[in-house]
Coordinates of C-alpha atoms and ligand atoms in Angstrom, one line a residue:
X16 CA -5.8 -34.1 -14.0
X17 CA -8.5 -33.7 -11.6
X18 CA -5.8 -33.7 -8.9
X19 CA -4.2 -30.9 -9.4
X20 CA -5.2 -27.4 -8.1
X21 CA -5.9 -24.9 -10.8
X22 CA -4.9 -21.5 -11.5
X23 CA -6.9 -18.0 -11.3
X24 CA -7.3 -15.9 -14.7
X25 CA -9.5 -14.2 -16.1
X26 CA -11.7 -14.7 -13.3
X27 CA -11.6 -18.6 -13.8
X28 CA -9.9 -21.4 -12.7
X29 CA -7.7 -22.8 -14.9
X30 CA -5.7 -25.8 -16.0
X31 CA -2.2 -24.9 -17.5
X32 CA -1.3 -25.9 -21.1
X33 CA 2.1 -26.8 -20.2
X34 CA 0.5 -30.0 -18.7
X35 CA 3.1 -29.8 -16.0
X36 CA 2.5 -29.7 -12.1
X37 CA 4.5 -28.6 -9.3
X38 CA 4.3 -30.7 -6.3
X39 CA 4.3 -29.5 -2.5
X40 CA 5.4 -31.4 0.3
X41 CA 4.4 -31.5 3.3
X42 CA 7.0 -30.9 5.8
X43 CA 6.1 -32.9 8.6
X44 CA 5.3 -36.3 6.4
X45 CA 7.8 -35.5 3.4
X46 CA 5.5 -36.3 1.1
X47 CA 3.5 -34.6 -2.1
X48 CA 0.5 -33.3 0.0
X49 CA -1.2 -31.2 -3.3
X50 CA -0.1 -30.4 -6.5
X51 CA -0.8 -26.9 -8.4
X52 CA -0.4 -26.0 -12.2
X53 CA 3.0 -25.2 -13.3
X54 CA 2.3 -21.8 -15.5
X55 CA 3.8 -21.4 -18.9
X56 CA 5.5 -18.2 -19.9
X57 CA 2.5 -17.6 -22.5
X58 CA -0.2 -18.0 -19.7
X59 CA 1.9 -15.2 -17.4
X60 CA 1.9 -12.9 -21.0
X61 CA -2.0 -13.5 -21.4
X62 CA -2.7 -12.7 -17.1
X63 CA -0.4 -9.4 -17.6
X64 CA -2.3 -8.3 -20.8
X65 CA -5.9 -9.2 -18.8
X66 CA -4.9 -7.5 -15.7
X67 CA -3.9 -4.0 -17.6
X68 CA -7.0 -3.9 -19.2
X69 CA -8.8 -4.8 -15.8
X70 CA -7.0 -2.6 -14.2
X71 CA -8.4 0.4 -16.2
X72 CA -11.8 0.1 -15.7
X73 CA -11.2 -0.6 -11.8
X74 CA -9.0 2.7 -11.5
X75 CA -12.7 4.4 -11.9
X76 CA -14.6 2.4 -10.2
X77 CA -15.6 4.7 -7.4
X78 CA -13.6 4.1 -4.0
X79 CA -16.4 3.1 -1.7
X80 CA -17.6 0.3 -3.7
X81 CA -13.8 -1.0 -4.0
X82 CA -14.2 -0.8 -0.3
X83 CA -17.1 -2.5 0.0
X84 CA -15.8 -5.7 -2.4
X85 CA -12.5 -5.9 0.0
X86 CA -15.5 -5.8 3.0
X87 CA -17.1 -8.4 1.3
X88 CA -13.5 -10.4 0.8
X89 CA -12.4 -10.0 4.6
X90 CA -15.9 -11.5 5.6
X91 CA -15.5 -14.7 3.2
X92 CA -12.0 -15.0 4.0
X93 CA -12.7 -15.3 7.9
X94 CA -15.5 -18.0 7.6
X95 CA -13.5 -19.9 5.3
X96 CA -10.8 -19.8 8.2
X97 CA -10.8 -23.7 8.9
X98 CA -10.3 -25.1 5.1
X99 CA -7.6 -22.6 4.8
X100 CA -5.9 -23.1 7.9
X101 CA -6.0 -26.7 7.2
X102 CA -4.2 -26.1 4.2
X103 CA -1.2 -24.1 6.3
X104 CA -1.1 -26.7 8.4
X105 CA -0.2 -29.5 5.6
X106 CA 1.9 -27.4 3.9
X107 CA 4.1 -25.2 5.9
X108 CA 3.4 -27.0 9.1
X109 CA 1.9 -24.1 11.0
X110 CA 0.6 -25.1 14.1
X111 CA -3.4 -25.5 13.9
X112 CA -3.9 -22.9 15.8
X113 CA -1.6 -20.1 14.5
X114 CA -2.9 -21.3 11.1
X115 CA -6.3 -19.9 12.0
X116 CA -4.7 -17.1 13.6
X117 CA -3.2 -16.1 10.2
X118 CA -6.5 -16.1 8.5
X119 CA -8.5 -14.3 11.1
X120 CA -5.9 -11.3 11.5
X121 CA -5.5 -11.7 7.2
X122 CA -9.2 -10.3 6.8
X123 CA -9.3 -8.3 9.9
X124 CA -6.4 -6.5 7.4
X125 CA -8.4 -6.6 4.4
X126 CA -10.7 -4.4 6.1
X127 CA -8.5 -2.4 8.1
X128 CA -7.3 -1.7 4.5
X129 CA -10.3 -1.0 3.2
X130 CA -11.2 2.1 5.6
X131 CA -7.8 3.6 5.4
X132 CA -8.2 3.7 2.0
X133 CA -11.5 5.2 1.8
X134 CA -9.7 7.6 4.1
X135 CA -6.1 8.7 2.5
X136 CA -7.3 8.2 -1.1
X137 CA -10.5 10.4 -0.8
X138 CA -8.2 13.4 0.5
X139 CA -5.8 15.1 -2.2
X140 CA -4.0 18.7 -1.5
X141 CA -4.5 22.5 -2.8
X142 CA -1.7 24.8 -3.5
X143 CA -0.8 28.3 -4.2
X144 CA 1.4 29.5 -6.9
X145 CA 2.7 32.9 -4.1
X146 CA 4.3 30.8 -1.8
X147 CA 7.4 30.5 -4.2
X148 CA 9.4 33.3 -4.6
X149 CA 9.3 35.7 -7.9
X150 CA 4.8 33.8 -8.0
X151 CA 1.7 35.7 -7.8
X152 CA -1.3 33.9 -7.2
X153 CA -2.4 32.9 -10.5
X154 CA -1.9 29.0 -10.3
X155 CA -3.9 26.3 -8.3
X156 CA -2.6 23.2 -8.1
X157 CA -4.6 20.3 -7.4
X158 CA -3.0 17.1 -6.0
X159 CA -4.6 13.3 -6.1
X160 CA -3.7 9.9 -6.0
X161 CA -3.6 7.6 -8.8
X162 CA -3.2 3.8 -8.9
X163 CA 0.2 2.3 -10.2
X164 CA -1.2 0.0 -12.6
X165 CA -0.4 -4.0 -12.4
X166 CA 1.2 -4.6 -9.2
X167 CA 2.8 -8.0 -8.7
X168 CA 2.9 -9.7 -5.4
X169 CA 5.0 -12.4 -4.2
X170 CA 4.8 -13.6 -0.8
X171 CA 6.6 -15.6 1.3
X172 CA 5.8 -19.0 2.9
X173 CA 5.5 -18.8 6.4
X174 CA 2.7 -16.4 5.7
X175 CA 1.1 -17.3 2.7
X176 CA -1.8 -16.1 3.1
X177 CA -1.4 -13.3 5.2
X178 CA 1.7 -12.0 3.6
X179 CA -0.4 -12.1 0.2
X180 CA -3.3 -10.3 1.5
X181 CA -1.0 -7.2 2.9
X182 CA 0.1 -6.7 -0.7
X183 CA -3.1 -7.1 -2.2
X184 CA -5.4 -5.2 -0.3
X185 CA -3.5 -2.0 -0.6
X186 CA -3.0 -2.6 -4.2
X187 CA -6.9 -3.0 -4.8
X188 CA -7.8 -0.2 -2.7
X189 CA -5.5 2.1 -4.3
X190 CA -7.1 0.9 -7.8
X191 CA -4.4 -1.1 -9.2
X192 CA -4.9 -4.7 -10.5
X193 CA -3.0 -7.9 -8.8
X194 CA -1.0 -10.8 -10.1
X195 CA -0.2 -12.8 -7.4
X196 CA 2.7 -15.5 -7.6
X197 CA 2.3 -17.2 -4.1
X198 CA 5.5 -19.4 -2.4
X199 CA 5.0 -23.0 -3.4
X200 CA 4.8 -24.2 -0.1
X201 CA 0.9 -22.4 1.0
X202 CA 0.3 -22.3 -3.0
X203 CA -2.6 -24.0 -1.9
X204 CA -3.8 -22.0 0.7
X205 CA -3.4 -18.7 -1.4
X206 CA -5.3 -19.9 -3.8
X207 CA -8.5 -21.0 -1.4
X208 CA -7.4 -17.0 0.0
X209 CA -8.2 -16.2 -3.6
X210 CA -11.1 -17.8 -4.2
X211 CA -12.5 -16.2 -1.2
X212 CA -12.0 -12.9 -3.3
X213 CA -13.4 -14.3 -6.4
X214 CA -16.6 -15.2 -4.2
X215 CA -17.0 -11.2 -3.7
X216 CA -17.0 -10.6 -6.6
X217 CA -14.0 -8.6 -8.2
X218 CA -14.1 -7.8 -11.8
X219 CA -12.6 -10.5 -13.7
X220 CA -8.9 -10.0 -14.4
X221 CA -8.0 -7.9 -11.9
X222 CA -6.7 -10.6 -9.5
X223 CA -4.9 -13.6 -11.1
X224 CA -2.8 -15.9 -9.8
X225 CA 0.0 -17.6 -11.3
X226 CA 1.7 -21.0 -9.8
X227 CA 4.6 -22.4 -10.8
X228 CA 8.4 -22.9 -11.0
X229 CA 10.3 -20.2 -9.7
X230 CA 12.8 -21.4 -12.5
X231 CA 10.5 -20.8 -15.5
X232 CA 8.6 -18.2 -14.4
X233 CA 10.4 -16.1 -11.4
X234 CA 12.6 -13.7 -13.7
X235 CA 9.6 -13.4 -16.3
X236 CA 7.4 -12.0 -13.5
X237 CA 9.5 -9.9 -12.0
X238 CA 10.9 -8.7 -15.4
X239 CA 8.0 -8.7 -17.4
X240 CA 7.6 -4.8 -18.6
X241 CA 3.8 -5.4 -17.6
X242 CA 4.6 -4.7 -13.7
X243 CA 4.0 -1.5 -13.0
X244 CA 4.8 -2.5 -8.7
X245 CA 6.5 -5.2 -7.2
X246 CA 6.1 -6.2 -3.6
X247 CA 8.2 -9.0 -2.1
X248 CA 8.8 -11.0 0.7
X249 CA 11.4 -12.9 1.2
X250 CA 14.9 -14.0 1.3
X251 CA 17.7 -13.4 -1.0
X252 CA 15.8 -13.3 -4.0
X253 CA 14.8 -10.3 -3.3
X254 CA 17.7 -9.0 -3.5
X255 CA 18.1 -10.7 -7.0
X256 CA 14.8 -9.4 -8.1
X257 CA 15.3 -5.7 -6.6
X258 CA 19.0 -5.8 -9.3
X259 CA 17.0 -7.3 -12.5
X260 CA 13.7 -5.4 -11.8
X261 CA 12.9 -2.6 -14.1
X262 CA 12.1 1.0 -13.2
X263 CA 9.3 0.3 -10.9
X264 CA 8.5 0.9 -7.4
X265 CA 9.9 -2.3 -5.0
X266 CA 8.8 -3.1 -1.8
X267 CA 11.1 -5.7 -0.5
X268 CA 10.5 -7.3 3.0
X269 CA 14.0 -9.7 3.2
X270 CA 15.8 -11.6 5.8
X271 CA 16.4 -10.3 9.7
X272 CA 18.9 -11.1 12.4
X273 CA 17.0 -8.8 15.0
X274 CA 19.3 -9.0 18.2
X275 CA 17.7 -9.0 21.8
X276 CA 19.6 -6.4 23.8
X277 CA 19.6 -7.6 27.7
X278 CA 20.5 -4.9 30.4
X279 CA 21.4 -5.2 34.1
X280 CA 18.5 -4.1 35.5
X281 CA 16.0 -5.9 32.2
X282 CA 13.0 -7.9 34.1
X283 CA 14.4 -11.7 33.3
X284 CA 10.9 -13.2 33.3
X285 CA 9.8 -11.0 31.0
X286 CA 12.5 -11.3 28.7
X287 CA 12.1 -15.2 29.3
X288 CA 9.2 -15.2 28.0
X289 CA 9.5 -12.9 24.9
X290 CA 12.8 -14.5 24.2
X291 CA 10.5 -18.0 24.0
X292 CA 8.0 -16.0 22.1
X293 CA 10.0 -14.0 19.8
X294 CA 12.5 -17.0 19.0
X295 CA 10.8 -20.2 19.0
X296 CA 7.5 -19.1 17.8
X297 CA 6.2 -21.0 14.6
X298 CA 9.5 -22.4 14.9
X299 CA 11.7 -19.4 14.5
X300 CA 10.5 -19.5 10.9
X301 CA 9.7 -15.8 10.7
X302 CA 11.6 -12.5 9.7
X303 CA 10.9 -10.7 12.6
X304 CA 12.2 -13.7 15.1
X305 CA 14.5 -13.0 17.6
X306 CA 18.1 -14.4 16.2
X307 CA 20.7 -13.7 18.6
X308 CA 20.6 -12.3 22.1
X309 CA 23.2 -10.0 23.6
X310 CA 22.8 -10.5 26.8
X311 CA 25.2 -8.5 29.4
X312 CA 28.0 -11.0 31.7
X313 CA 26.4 -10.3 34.9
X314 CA 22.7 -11.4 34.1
X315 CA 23.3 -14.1 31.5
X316 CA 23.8 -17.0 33.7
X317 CA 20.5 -15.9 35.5
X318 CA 19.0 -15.6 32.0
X319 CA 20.2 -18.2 30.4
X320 CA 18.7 -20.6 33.1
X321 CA 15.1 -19.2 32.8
X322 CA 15.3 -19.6 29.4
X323 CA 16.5 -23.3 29.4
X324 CA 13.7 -24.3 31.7
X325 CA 11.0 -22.7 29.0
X326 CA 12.8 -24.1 26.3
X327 CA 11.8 -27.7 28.2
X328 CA 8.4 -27.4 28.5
X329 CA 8.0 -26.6 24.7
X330 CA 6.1 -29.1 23.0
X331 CA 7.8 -31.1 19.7
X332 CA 5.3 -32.9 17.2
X333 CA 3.2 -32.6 14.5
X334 CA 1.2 -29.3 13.8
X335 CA -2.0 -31.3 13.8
X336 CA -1.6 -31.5 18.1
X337 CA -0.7 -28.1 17.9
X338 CA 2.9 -28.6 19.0
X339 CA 4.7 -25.5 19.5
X340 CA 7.7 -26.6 17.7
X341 CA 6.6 -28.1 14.3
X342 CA 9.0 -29.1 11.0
X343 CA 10.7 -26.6 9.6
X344 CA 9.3 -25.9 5.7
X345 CA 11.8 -28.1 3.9
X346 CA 14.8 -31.0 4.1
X347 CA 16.9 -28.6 2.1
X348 CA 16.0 -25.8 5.3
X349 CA 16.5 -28.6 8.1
X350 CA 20.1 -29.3 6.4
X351 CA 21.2 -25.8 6.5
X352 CA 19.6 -25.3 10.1
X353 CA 22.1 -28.5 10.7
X354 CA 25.3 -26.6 9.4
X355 CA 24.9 -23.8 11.6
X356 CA 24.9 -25.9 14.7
X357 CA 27.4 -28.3 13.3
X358 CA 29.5 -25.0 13.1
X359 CA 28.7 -23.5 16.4
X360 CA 29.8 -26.9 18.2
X361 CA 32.9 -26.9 16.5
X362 CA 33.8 -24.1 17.5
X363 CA 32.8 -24.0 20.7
X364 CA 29.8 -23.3 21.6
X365 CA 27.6 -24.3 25.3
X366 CA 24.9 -26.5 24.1
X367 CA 21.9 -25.8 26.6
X368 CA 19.9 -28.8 25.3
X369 CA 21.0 -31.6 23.2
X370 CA 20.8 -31.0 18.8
X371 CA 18.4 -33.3 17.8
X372 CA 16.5 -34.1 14.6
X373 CA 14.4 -36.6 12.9
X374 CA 13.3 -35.3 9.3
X375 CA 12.5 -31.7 9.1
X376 CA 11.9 -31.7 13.1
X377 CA 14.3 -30.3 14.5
X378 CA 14.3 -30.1 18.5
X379 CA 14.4 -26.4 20.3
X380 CA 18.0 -25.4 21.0
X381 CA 19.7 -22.6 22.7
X382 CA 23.6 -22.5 22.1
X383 CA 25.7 -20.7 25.0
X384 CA 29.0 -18.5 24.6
X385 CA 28.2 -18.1 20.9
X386 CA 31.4 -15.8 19.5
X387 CA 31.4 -13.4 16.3
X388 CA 33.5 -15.9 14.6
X389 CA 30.8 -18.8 14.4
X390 CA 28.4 -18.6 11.6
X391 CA 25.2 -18.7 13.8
X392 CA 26.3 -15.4 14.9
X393 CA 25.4 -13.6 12.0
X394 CA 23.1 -16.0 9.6
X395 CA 19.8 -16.4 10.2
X396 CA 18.8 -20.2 10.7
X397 CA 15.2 -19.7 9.8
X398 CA 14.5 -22.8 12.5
X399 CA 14.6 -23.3 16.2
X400 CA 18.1 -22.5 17.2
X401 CA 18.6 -19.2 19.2
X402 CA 22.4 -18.1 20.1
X403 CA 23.0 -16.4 23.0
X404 CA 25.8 -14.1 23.1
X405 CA 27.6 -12.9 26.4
X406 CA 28.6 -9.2 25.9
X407 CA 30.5 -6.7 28.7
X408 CA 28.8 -3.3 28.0
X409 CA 26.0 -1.9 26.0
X410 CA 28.5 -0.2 23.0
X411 CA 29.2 -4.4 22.6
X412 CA 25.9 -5.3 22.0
X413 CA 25.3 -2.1 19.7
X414 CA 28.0 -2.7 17.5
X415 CA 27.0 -6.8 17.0
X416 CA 23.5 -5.6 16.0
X417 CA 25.4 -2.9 13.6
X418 CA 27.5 -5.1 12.2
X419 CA 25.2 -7.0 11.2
X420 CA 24.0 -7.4 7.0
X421 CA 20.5 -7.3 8.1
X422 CA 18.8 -4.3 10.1
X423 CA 14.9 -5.2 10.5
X424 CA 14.2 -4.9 13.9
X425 CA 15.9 -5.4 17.5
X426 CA 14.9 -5.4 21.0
X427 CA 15.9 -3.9 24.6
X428 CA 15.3 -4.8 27.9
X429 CA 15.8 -2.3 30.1
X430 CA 13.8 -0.5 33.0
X431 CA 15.6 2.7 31.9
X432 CA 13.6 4.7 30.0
X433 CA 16.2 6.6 28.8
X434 CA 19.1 4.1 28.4
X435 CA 16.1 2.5 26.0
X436 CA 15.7 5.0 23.6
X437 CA 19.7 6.2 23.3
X438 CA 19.9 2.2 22.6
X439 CA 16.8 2.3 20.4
X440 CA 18.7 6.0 18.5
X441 CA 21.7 3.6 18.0
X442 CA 20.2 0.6 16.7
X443 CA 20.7 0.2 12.7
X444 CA 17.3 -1.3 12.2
X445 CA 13.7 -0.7 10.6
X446 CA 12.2 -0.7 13.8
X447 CA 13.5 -1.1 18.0
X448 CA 11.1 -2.6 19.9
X449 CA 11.2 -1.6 23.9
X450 CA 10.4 -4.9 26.4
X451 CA 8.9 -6.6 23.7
X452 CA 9.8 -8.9 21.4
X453 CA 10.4 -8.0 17.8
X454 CA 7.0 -8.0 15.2
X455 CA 5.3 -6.9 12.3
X456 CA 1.8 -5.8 14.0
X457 CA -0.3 -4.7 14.8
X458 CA -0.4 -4.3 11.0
X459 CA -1.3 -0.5 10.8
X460 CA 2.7 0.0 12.1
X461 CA 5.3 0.6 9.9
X462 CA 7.1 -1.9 9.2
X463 CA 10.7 -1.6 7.4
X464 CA 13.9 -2.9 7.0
X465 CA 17.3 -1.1 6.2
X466 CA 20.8 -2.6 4.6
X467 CA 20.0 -6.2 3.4
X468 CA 16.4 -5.9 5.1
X469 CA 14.2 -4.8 2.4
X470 CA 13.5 -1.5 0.8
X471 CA 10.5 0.6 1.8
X472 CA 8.7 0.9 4.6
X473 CA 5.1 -1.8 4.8
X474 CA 2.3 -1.3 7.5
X475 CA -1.7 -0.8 6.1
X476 CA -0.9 3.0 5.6
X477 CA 2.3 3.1 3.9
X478 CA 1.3 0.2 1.4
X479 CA -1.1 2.0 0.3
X480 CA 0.6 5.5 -0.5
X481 CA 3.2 3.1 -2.0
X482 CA 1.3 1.7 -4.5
X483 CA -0.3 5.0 -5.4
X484 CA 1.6 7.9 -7.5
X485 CA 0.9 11.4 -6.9
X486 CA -0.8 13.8 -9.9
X487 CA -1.2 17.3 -9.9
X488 CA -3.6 19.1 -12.0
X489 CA -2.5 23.0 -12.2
X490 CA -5.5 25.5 -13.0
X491 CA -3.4 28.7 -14.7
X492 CA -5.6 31.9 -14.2
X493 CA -5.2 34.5 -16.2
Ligands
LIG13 O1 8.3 -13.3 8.4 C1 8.1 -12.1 8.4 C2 6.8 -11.5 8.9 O2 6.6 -10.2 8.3 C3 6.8 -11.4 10.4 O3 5.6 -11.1 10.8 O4 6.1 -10.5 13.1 O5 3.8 -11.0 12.5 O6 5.5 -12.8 12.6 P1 5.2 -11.4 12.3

């Protein structure tokens, strides 16, 4: 079936035997937009095998020609930036332009990753035996980094593409292989990201993808005793996955409910604005949005009106016009979106604009007087729905971020230095970012989560001495 995109093995594209297809819809006309191959459990055994093997020989390939293949990759990936952007745009309704945005700063990281690797990887340590007590100096030990073997990357999709190329540079510079098992929705546009490495010519099997049903094949990935590495992003599942996974390494990038701290003295436009940014960007459909803000008594009327007035000029459509707010990924999404408002408005909460919805659209809103015992105080909506929570001293807003499952990142608006970072030292999270709205980049940071967050810590530099384990050679003398 001509129709339906085909998998990456072996260094070809590939029509599954199972004869089955998964469809993808796109959010903003609800209807199949591309279909991909729904892999069998014999085709993920046959990748696994191919991408051992692969990864072997690539382990000694010499580390500036791996750099120069990801050079090669970031190049291809940025001038195929409109047919892939395209694709993020029919099927997770990214805006047009954010779409291209993703591609561009996904190969600018591909060759980010490429010199930090030539960098850490080419350095290893020396060490004396005499340092020790009860040692003379009679042994040398040499340290190095060596590859992890078959690392397996599963990204999310409101980064498809980007998300998948953070895992996979790393793990190619380091000199593992990659089996990549991208989110349905973007399937399509991970694969055109794969091709891109397939044009720069990578050894055959040591990039495969594998599409499918999360239901036949999720477990068997994640379980298979092939993986050597697993790194996720995600929601829950990862959880699920980092509890059935076997003794392997686990990166896991999981959900957020990264509070906004607003002080007294906090610049309002500029919170304003990030709280616009940092909430309703690509439709508050990322990890690192801002979820709730704590905003202190005195201030929050003030704030709360800037905010409104922003919220109004936001545009509603179709990611095609480049609309600010676009559909959110799925009906199943939209619907739980739904219950948290339904929730917050019985019980109470100020309504800043009025809830509406048509399909997966769902119309930017800012709830008022949200309390601790409405669900939209804690859960993360994934959509365009920010609470805003009134709170009488700065040990209130702490303790709400604390209290909290999640612990990714947070914010603080303050002009006081100091208040900032005793705020920032008492923040639970992965990351506290002063006058700014939460985020990943610039994607040489570290990047972490704590509690229900994710496990390890991402950024260029720590992905790669993640996927890399540490040998020592020890010379004896005599
Ligand atoms: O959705 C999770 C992403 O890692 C957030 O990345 O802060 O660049 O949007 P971002």
């Amino acid at each position: 079936d001509g129709d339906v995109f085909k998998y990456y093995s072996e260094g070809e594209w590939k029509k599954s035997s199972s004869g089955k297809s998964v469809a993808i819809i796109n959010p903003t006309t609800r209807k199949t937009q591309y279909k991909v191959q729904a892999c069998s459990q014999q085709e993920v055994n046959k990748v696994m095998e191919v991408s051992k093997a692969a990864q072997k020989l690539w382990a000694k390939t010499p580390l500036w020609k791996r750099a120069e293949l990801l050079h090669k990759a970031a190049a291809i990936l940025k001038e195929q930036k409109g047919p892939i952007a395209e694709c993020l745009v029919k099927e997770i309704a990214k805006p047009a332009k954010d779409a291209v945005t993703e591609v561009v700063r996904s190969g600018d990281l591909v060759s980010y990753t490429a010199e930090e690797g030539v960098r850490i990887l080419g350095e290893g340590k020396f060490l004396m035996s005499d340092s020790f007590p009860g040692n003379e100096r009679t042994k040398y030990c040499l340290t190095s980094k060596i590859p992890l073997g078959v690392v397996l990357a599963i990204p999310p999709f409101n980064y498809p593409v980007n998300l998948a190329v953070s895992k996979i540079a790393p793990a190619l510079i380091a000199g593992n292989s990659i089996v990549l098992k991208p989110p349905t929705q973007g399937a399509v546009a991970a694969l055109h990201m794969v091709h891109c490495f397939h044009l720069a010519g990578f050894p055959k099997g040591l990039i495969s993808c594998v599409t499918g049903k999360g239901s036949e094949i999720g477990d068997f990935l994640t379980m298979h005793p092939g993986v050597n590495c697993i790194s996720f992003t995600g929601g829950d599942t990862g959880i699920a996955i980092s509890k059935k996974a076997g003794m392997v390494p686990l990166q896991m990038e999981l959900g957020g409910k990264d509070a906004c701290i607003v002080l007294e003295d906090a610049d309002l436009d500029l919170v304003a604005v990030n709280i616009i940014k940092g909430g309703f960007s690509y439709s508050g459909q990322r990890c690192t949005a801002v979820k709730v803000v704590l905003v202190m008594e005195s201030v929050a009327e003030a704030l709360v009106e800037k905010v409104k007035a922003k919220v109004a000029k936001l545009t509603v459509g179709p990611p095609e016009d480049n609309s600010d707010i676009t559909p959110v990924v799925s009906e199943s999404s939209a619907n739980f979106i739904e219950g948290l408002v339904i929730d917050a408005k019985q019980k109470g909460a100020t309504f800043c604009q009025e809830y509406k919805r048509e399909g997966n659209l769902i119309w930017p809103l800012l709830l008022d007087h949200v309390r601790p015992d409405m669900r939209i105080a804690w859960e993360e909506p994934f959509g365009p729905v920010l609470p805003v929570i009134r709170i009488n001293s700065i040990e209130e807003g702490i303790h709400h971020c604390n209290a909290s499952n999640f612990g990714l990142q947070g914010c603080v608006f303050t002009k006081d230095i100091n208040k900032a970072i005793l705020i920032s030292d008492a923040m639970e999270t992965g990351t506290v970012q002063i006058n700014s709205a939460p985020a990943r980049g610039p994607d040489h940071f570290p990047f972490q989560g704590i509690k229900d967050s994710g496990i390890g810590s991402q950024g260029i530099t720590n992905s790669i001495n993640m996927m890399v384990k540490v040998k020592s050679t020890v010379i004896n003398l005599p």
